[in-house]
mmCIF file of C-alpha atoms in Angstrom:
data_model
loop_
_atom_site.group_PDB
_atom_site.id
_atom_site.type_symbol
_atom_site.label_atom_id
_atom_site.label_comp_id
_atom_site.label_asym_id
_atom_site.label_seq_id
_atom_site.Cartn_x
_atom_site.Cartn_y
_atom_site.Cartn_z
ATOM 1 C CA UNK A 1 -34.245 3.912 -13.577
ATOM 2 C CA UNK A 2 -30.476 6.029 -13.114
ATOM 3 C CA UNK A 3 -28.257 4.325 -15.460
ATOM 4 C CA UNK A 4 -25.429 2.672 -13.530
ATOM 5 C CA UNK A 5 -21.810 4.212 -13.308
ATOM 6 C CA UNK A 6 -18.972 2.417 -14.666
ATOM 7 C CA UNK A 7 -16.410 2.734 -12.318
ATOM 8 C CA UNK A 8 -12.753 2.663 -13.741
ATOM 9 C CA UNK A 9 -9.650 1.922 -11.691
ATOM 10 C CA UNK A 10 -7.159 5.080 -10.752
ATOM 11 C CA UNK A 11 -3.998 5.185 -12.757
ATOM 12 C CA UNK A 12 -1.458 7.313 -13.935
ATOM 13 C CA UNK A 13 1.255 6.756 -16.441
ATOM 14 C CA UNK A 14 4.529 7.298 -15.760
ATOM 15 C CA UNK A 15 7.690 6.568 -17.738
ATOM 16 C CA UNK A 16 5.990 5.256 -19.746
ATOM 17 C CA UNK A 17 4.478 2.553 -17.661
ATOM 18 C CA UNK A 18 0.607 2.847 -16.079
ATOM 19 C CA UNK A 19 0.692 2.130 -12.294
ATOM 20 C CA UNK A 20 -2.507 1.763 -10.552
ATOM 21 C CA UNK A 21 -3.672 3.141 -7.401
ATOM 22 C CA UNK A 22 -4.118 0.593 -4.380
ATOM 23 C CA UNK A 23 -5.238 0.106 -1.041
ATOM 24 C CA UNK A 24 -2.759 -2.155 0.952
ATOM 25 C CA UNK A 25 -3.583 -3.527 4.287
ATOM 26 C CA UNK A 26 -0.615 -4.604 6.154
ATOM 27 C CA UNK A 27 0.830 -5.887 9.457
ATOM 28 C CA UNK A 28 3.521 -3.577 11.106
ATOM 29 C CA UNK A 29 6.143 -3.944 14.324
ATOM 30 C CA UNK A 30 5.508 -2.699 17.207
ATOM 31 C CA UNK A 31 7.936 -1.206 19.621
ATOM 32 C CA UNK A 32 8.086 -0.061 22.789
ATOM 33 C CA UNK A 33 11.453 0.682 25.306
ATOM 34 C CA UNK A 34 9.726 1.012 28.374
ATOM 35 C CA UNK A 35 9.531 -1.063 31.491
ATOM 36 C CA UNK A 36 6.237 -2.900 31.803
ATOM 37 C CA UNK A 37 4.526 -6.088 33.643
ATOM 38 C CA UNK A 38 4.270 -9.267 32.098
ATOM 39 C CA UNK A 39 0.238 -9.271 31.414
ATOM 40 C CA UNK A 40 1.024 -5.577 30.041
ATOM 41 C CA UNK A 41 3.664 -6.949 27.546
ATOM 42 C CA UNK A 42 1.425 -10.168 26.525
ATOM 43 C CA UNK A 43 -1.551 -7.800 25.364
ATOM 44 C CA UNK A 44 1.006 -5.728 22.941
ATOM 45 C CA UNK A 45 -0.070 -6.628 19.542
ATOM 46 C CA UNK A 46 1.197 -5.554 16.287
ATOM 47 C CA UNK A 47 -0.358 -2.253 13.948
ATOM 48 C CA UNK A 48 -2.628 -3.450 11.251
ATOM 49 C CA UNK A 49 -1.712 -0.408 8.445
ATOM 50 C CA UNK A 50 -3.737 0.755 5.750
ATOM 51 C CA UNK A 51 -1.466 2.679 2.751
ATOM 52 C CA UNK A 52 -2.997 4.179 0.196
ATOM 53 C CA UNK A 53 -0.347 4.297 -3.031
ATOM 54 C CA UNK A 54 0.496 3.104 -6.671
ATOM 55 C CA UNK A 55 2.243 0.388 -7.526
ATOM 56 C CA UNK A 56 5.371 -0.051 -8.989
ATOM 57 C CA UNK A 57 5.875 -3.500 -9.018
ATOM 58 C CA UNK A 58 5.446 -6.788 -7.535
ATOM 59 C CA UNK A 59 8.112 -9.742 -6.886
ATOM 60 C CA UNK A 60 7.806 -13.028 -5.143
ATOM 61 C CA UNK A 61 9.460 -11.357 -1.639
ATOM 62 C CA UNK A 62 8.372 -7.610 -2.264
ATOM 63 C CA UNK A 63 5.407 -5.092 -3.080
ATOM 64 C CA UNK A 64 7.295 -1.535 -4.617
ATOM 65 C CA UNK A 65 4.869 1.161 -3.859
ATOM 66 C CA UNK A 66 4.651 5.245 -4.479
ATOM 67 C CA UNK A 67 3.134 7.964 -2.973
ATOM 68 C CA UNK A 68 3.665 11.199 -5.067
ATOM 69 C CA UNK A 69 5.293 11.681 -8.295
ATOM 70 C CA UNK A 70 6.762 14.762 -10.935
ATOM 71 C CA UNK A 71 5.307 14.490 -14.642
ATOM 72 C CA UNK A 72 9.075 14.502 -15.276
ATOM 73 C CA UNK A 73 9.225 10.566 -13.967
ATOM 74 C CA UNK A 74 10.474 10.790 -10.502
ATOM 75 C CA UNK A 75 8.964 8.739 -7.564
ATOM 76 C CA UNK A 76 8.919 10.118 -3.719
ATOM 77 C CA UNK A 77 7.227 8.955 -0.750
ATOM 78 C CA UNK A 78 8.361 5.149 -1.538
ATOM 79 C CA UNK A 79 8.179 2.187 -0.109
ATOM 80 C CA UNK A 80 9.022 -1.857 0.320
ATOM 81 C CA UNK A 81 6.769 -3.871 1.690
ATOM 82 C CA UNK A 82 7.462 -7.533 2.366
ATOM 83 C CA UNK A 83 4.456 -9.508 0.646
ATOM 84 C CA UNK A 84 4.476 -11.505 4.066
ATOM 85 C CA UNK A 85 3.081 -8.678 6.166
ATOM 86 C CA UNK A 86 0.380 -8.185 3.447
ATOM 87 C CA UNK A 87 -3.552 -8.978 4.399
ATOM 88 C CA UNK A 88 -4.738 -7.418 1.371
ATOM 89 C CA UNK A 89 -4.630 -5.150 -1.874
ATOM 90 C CA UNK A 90 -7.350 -3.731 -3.751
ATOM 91 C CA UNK A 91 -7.473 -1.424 -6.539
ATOM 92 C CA UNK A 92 -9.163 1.626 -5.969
ATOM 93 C CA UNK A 93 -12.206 2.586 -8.597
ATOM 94 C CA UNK A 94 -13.044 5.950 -9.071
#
């Protein structure tokens, strides 16, 4: 029988901190300017998002996230999420 694969979670460390890798599933606004009937308008719903970043941190209001990174400890491609637009977060295994 194969032996099983361990999978370990995706991490880097940065500044001396690790930060893991996660999939967040969020709720997003929708938007639109143009003129439209009322049963058009009632079937608008919001954009259920899926981001794929590491974490910086975590408060009670807000979820700090990062995209790419320099090994000289810079952060780019950031962004704060409100926790209550958040369905879910996972860790991604590798």
């Amino acid at each position: 029988m194969p032996e099983k694969k361990e999978r370990k979670e995706k991490k880097i460390k940065l500044n001396d901190k690790e930060h893991f890798l996660h999939e967040i599933e969020w709720v997003d606004i929708v938007g639109d300017s143009t003129i439209v009937s009322l049963d058009e308008f009632k079937r608008m719903r919001t954009a259920t998002i899926t981001t794929i970043a590491y974490v910086l941190k975590k408060d009670k209001n807000n979820l700090y996230t990062f995209a790419s990174y320099s090994q000289d400890g810079f952060y780019g491609d950031r962004n704060i999420i409100p926790l209550g637009v958040v369905k879910k977060i996972v860790k991604i295994q590798c």
